[in-house]
mmCIF file of C-alpha atoms in Angstrom:
data_model
loop_
_atom_site.group_PDB
_atom_site.id
_atom_site.type_symbol
_atom_site.label_atom_id
_atom_site.label_comp_id
_atom_site.label_asym_id
_atom_site.label_seq_id
_atom_site.Cartn_x
_atom_site.Cartn_y
_atom_site.Cartn_z
ATOM 1 C CA MET A 16 0.406 -0.044 -0.202
ATOM 2 C CA PRO A 17 1.422 3.292 -0.701
ATOM 3 C CA GLU A 18 2.080 5.915 1.847
ATOM 4 C CA ILE A 19 -1.036 7.903 3.034
ATOM 5 C CA THR A 20 -0.888 11.400 4.543
ATOM 6 C CA TRP A 21 -3.959 11.443 6.393
ATOM 7 C CA GLU A 22 -5.783 14.196 7.920
ATOM 8 C CA GLU A 23 -6.709 14.795 11.390
ATOM 9 C CA PRO A 24 -9.343 12.822 12.369
ATOM 10 C CA PHE A 25 -13.365 14.267 11.511
ATOM 11 C CA CYS A 26 -15.128 13.656 15.105
ATOM 12 C CA ALA A 27 -18.646 13.872 16.111
ATOM 13 C CA GLU A 28 -19.252 13.824 20.373
ATOM 14 C CA GLY A 29 -19.626 10.309 21.441
ATOM 15 C CA ASN A 30 -19.461 9.248 17.770
ATOM 16 C CA ASN A 31 -15.756 7.588 16.096
ATOM 17 C CA CYS A 32 -13.792 9.357 13.905
ATOM 18 C CA PHE A 33 -13.386 9.280 10.719
ATOM 19 C CA ARG A 34 -10.238 10.388 8.306
ATOM 20 C CA LEU A 35 -9.556 11.449 5.315
ATOM 21 C CA GLY A 36 -6.296 10.490 3.784
ATOM 22 C CA THR A 37 -4.482 11.193 0.041
ATOM 23 C CA ASP A 38 -1.463 9.376 -1.299
ATOM 24 C CA SER A 39 1.095 10.675 -4.532
ATOM 25 C CA GLN A 40 -0.651 7.895 -6.721
ATOM 26 C CA GLY A 41 -3.873 9.700 -6.605
ATOM 27 C CA ASN A 42 -5.810 7.749 -4.450
ATOM 28 C CA ALA A 43 -8.175 9.178 -1.427
ATOM 29 C CA TYR A 44 -8.895 7.554 1.826
ATOM 30 C CA ILE A 45 -11.600 7.318 3.966
ATOM 31 C CA ALA A 46 -10.689 5.561 7.421
ATOM 32 C CA ILE A 47 -12.185 4.830 10.929
ATOM 33 C CA ALA A 48 -10.081 6.755 13.238
ATOM 34 C CA GLY A 49 -7.699 4.114 14.729
ATOM 35 C CA ARG A 50 -8.711 1.920 11.562
ATOM 36 C CA GLU A 51 -6.555 2.968 9.018
ATOM 37 C CA HIS A 52 -5.488 -0.132 7.830
ATOM 38 C CA GLU A 53 -9.168 -1.262 6.726
ATOM 39 C CA PRO A 54 -9.609 2.187 3.717
ATOM 40 C CA LEU A 55 -12.060 2.532 1.592
ATOM 41 C CA THR A 56 -10.125 3.911 -1.539
ATOM 42 C CA ASP A 57 -11.137 5.971 -4.675
ATOM 43 C CA THR A 58 -9.530 8.404 -6.609
ATOM 44 C CA ARG A 59 -9.174 11.648 -5.598
ATOM 45 C CA GLU A 60 -12.340 13.110 -8.424
ATOM 46 C CA ALA A 61 -14.287 10.458 -5.802
ATOM 47 C CA LEU A 62 -13.394 11.695 -2.856
ATOM 48 C CA ARG A 63 -14.255 15.527 -4.150
ATOM 49 C CA THR A 64 -17.123 14.764 -5.427
ATOM 50 C CA LEU A 65 -18.506 12.899 -2.969
ATOM 51 C CA ILE A 66 -17.563 15.837 -1.061
ATOM 52 C CA GLN A 67 -19.349 18.721 -2.923
ATOM 53 C CA ASP A 68 -22.472 16.627 -2.859
ATOM 54 C CA ILE A 69 -22.269 16.017 0.819
ATOM 55 C CA LYS A 70 -21.837 20.014 0.636
ATOM 56 C CA ALA A 71 -24.810 20.639 -1.057
ATOM 57 C CA GLY A 72 -27.086 18.747 1.029
ATOM 58 C CA LYS A 73 -27.201 15.316 -1.103
ATOM 59 C CA ALA A 74 -26.693 13.183 2.071
ATOM 60 C CA ASP A 75 -29.047 15.449 4.298
ATOM 61 C CA HIS A 76 -31.449 12.366 4.774
ATOM 62 C CA LEU A 77 -29.224 10.138 6.572
ATOM 63 C CA LEU A 78 -28.775 12.470 9.465
#
């Protein structure tokens, strides 16, 4: 697995923390903090689209 640069965890009070990471190959990663060895992997473009869609409210029904 390539070297992943992880961002600081995104945490909600009393919930699991999620981490986002990238590597030099253009891949993006999402993992639960402490379980970075089991990430969900896709392209940076896919991560960008996911974040934009969440910001646009397309996942609000999950809240």
